[in-house]
Amino acid sequence: MTESRTAIVTGAARGIGAATAQRLAADGHAVAVLDLDAAACAGTVEAITAAGGRAIAVGADVSDEASVAAAFETVVSELGAPTILVNNAGIIRDNLLFKMSTADWDAVMGVHLRGAFLMTKAAQKHMTEAGFGRIVNLSSTSALGNRGQANYSAAKAGIQGFTKTLAIELGRFGITANAIAPGFIQTDMTAATAERVGVPFDDFIAFSAKEIPVQRVGQPEDIAHTVSFLTSEGAGFVSGQVIYVAGGPKD
Ligand SMILES: NC(=O)c1ccc[n+]([C@@H]2O[C@H](COP(=O)([O-])OP(=O)(O)OC[C@H]3O[C@@H](n4cnc5c(N)ncnc54)[C@H](O)[C@@H]3O)[C@@H](O)[C@H]2O)c1
């Protein structure tokens, strides 16, 4: 039996975050659907409540300390202390290194690394008090290096080191921390990449699928399924891992 807990999923207005929020709600948890604009979370919240689950929309910028503090106040008062955290919010600001602006470097570090740090620091207080916690951070196959993504690949590699350190420091409190490194997942983020390189999204998907051992691109639900496992009661001995969910081996 799954115990009902309070979960926060960042970047949950759409894409992988939205599918993950819906999956965790279906698993029986109350879910804070967090994204930059609370109004943009309405679709995810409605899908959860229509399916009989419990969710609230929370507008917050994960890279802003005051915004994160306010978000936690809302979650604690409306849903209870969060003991599941999925750091999923992300942005891309791709460019070849010689053209990459300092602002684009900082923006990517801000959302992925600073954001994960601020959210996790706020969450660990509730998790240590509860003697239970599940942290899942979104890395990427780009952590292994990807042309045009010096900022993003550095951030996603950083997420892996961050995750392993969380596992070491927080394990004694009943808290696990793991990272998921997705390959190509069909979302607005990969649609934006297709647009940047000037290829219709359908062609981009078909071309990418040929290169993937299972011969298809990933869907947000593929990642949500892995989050569901890592946040489950039974996964308490799985910690500090990076799971590549990419339709084939990537590491
Ligand atoms: N799509 C892929 O192929 C893929 C592959 C590997 C890793 N990832 C990672 O998975 C995660 C989700 O990706 P996606 O494809 O669903 O992206 P997406 O662009 O569809 O959704 C990302 C969400 O994060 C939100 N967000 C951005 N900055 C934020 C901030 N400062 N505070 C709060 N919310 C913020 C956006 O508003 C958006 O709703 C990201 O971390 C991404 O880097 C995606």
XYZ file of C-alpha atoms and ligand atoms in Angstrom:
295
model
C 0.000 0.000 0.000
C 1.298 3.428 -0.951
C 1.165 5.944 1.852
C -0.308 9.272 0.749
C 2.258 12.051 0.926
C 2.660 15.632 -0.221
C 4.707 16.025 -3.387
C 6.074 19.087 -5.163
C 6.809 18.887 -8.876
C 8.543 21.936 -10.359
C 8.000 22.974 -13.956
C 4.734 21.029 -13.871
C 2.596 23.269 -16.091
C 3.489 21.132 -19.113
C 5.724 18.403 -20.514
C 7.543 15.951 -18.247
C 6.539 17.862 -15.098
C 2.827 17.763 -15.950
C 2.918 14.010 -16.653
C 4.882 13.434 -13.443
C 2.444 15.468 -11.344
C -0.444 13.451 -12.779
C 1.324 10.171 -12.145
C 2.186 11.031 -8.523
C -1.433 12.067 -7.940
C -2.576 8.750 -9.416
C -0.146 7.063 -7.005
C -2.199 8.629 -4.195
C -0.166 11.713 -3.314
C -1.354 15.317 -2.924
C 0.589 17.305 -5.510
C 1.777 20.904 -5.637
C 1.933 21.730 -9.347
C 4.601 24.428 -9.380
C 5.588 26.596 -12.330
C 6.492 30.221 -13.085
C 2.864 31.227 -13.604
C 0.166 29.673 -11.391
C -2.452 30.191 -14.132
C -0.402 28.025 -16.510
C -0.716 25.142 -14.008
C -4.517 25.073 -14.276
C -4.574 22.369 -16.966
C -2.428 19.987 -14.910
C -4.428 20.645 -11.737
C -7.734 20.102 -13.585
C -6.505 16.825 -15.090
C -5.550 15.612 -11.610
C -8.779 16.650 -9.904
C -10.889 15.277 -12.785
C -9.207 11.911 -12.196
C -10.102 12.086 -8.484
C -6.720 13.312 -7.234
C -5.692 16.248 -5.075
C -3.561 19.124 -6.398
C -2.964 22.850 -6.127
C -1.301 25.309 -8.506
C 1.685 27.195 -7.133
C 3.305 30.070 -9.017
C 7.015 30.381 -8.210
C 10.416 30.977 -9.762
C 12.667 28.184 -8.457
C 15.766 30.352 -8.934
C 14.454 33.029 -6.576
C 14.946 32.434 -2.849
C 11.985 34.536 -1.653
C 9.708 32.968 -4.248
C 10.743 29.464 -3.122
C 10.138 30.349 0.542
C 6.645 31.660 -0.279
C 5.878 28.537 -2.318
C 6.795 26.256 0.590
C 4.561 28.278 2.951
C 1.652 27.768 0.566
C 2.298 24.052 0.128
C 2.719 23.361 3.850
C -0.459 25.245 4.783
C -2.618 23.845 1.951
C -1.339 20.288 1.481
C 0.939 19.575 4.448
C 4.702 19.106 4.774
C 6.204 17.955 1.464
C 8.230 14.724 1.583
C 8.495 14.140 -2.175
C 10.303 16.657 -4.372
C 10.836 16.443 -8.124
C 13.222 19.118 -9.399
C 12.081 19.185 -13.009
C 11.884 22.887 -13.961
C 14.256 23.644 -16.793
C 15.162 25.928 -19.643
C 17.491 25.748 -22.612
C 19.525 28.664 -23.996
C 21.505 26.786 -26.662
C 24.354 28.273 -28.628
C 27.868 27.368 -29.663
C 30.312 28.425 -26.966
C 31.786 31.334 -28.915
C 28.317 32.837 -29.350
C 26.922 31.994 -25.902
C 26.153 35.071 -23.814
C 26.997 35.274 -20.138
C 23.293 35.929 -19.502
C 22.395 32.618 -21.185
C 25.006 30.801 -19.116
C 23.681 32.357 -15.895
C 20.014 31.764 -16.753
C 20.560 28.025 -17.276
C 22.656 27.675 -14.113
C 20.034 29.676 -12.219
C 17.064 27.479 -13.033
C 18.730 24.052 -12.997
C 21.378 24.319 -10.286
C 20.385 27.271 -8.088
C 16.739 26.204 -8.444
C 17.396 22.599 -7.423
C 19.555 23.816 -4.525
C 16.951 26.256 -3.176
C 14.046 23.829 -3.547
C 15.929 20.925 -1.986
C 17.258 22.976 0.902
C 13.722 24.095 1.743
C 12.322 20.566 1.332
C 14.933 18.675 3.369
C 13.740 20.388 6.562
C 10.317 18.757 6.187
C 11.781 15.443 5.076
C 14.226 15.140 7.971
C 11.413 16.010 10.422
C 9.258 13.286 8.867
C 12.127 10.775 8.757
C 11.195 10.126 5.136
C 11.948 11.802 1.847
C 12.211 11.144 -1.871
C 14.130 13.584 -4.066
C 14.268 13.133 -7.829
C 16.304 15.539 -9.953
C 16.071 15.814 -13.725
C 19.452 15.483 -15.383
C 19.848 14.697 -19.107
C 21.884 12.619 -21.532
C 23.351 16.041 -22.411
C 25.340 15.755 -19.160
C 27.695 13.591 -21.240
C 28.310 16.528 -23.587
C 26.216 17.974 -26.396
C 27.073 20.422 -29.145
C 25.511 23.845 -28.525
C 24.769 23.099 -24.889
C 27.872 24.089 -22.883
C 25.642 25.725 -20.263
C 22.944 23.027 -20.166
C 25.338 20.046 -20.206
C 27.378 21.595 -17.377
C 24.202 22.154 -15.352
C 22.917 18.635 -15.988
C 26.290 17.113 -15.035
C 26.213 19.325 -11.938
C 22.806 17.919 -11.055
C 24.342 14.441 -10.942
C 27.031 15.477 -8.441
C 24.441 17.378 -6.418
C 22.200 14.302 -6.311
C 24.957 11.941 -5.157
C 25.925 14.364 -2.387
C 22.305 14.647 -1.240
C 22.143 10.856 -1.077
C 25.267 10.741 1.101
C 24.212 13.546 3.465
C 20.504 12.768 3.815
C 20.383 8.978 3.720
C 20.493 8.682 7.515
C 17.194 10.587 7.706
C 15.285 8.127 5.534
C 15.726 10.306 2.477
C 16.763 9.034 -0.950
C 17.987 11.218 -3.813
C 18.250 10.050 -7.400
C 18.597 11.612 -10.822
C 16.853 10.703 -14.037
C 18.724 11.472 -17.243
C 16.208 11.418 -20.091
C 17.138 11.105 -23.725
C 14.869 12.625 -26.379
C 11.422 13.243 -24.861
C 8.671 14.704 -27.048
C 7.818 18.030 -25.365
C 7.774 21.765 -26.074
C 11.475 21.810 -25.153
C 12.476 19.436 -27.968
C 10.011 21.203 -30.296
C 11.938 24.414 -29.610
C 15.207 22.645 -30.454
C 13.748 21.442 -33.778
C 12.674 24.989 -34.564
C 16.127 26.346 -33.716
C 17.836 23.933 -36.108
C 15.158 24.601 -38.743
C 13.687 21.082 -39.021
C 9.925 20.313 -38.824
C 9.254 18.632 -35.442
C 7.806 15.461 -37.052
C 10.949 15.004 -39.168
C 13.137 15.705 -36.139
C 11.258 13.001 -34.197
C 11.439 10.461 -37.056
C 15.158 11.099 -37.565
C 15.907 10.854 -33.823
C 13.840 7.660 -33.415
C 16.042 5.864 -35.980
C 19.094 6.509 -33.768
C 17.440 5.170 -30.595
C 17.686 1.400 -29.918
C 13.944 1.034 -29.121
C 13.221 2.954 -32.360
C 10.988 5.625 -30.845
C 11.418 8.875 -28.975
C 10.373 9.103 -25.347
C 7.104 10.462 -23.999
C 6.669 12.419 -20.738
C 4.945 9.337 -19.273
C 8.182 7.339 -19.686
C 9.857 9.691 -17.230
C 6.802 9.908 -14.945
C 6.886 6.110 -14.641
C 10.517 6.197 -13.480
C 9.731 8.984 -10.988
C 6.874 6.861 -9.651
C 9.289 4.008 -8.966
C 11.971 6.202 -7.368
C 9.441 7.912 -5.071
C 7.770 4.675 -4.001
C 8.079 3.242 -0.483
C 9.845 0.181 -1.845
C 12.654 2.155 -3.494
C 14.210 3.128 -0.158
C 17.473 1.279 -0.894
C 17.975 2.989 -4.271
C 19.877 6.227 -3.710
C 22.512 8.375 -5.375
C 21.809 6.799 -8.755
C 21.546 8.324 -12.194
C 19.026 6.413 -14.283
C 19.310 7.005 -18.018
C 15.833 6.763 -19.523
C 16.742 7.050 -23.150
C 15.533 3.981 -25.007
C 19.002 2.513 -24.861
C 22.333 2.770 -23.012
C 23.732 6.276 -22.860
C 26.280 6.337 -20.037
N 12.452 17.034 -23.312
C 13.608 16.363 -23.287
O 13.995 15.724 -24.274
C 14.468 16.365 -22.051
C 15.613 15.577 -22.055
C 16.439 15.548 -20.951
C 16.116 16.310 -19.841
N 15.008 17.086 -19.845
C 14.729 17.879 -18.640
O 13.448 17.547 -18.139
C 12.866 18.693 -17.523
C 11.517 18.995 -18.139
O 11.679 19.187 -19.529
P 10.455 19.394 -20.559
O 10.910 18.844 -21.849
O 9.185 18.932 -19.954
O 10.504 21.004 -20.694
P 9.354 22.082 -20.942
O 10.060 23.272 -21.502
O 8.224 21.508 -21.722
O 8.831 22.398 -19.472
C 9.655 23.005 -18.514
C 8.783 23.742 -17.523
O 9.648 24.369 -16.547
C 9.120 25.644 -16.257
N 10.147 26.538 -15.728
C 11.185 27.098 -16.408
N 11.879 27.909 -15.596
C 11.274 27.868 -14.383
C 11.531 28.508 -13.139
N 12.547 29.360 -13.001
N 10.723 28.241 -12.091
C 9.679 27.378 -12.242
N 9.378 26.753 -13.396
C 10.180 26.995 -14.448
C 8.574 26.133 -17.608
O 7.664 27.216 -17.426
C 7.955 24.870 -18.167
O 6.587 24.744 -17.823
C 13.883 19.823 -17.681
O 14.699 19.904 -16.536
C 14.691 19.363 -18.873
O 15.972 19.965 -18.875
C 14.169 17.140 -20.928
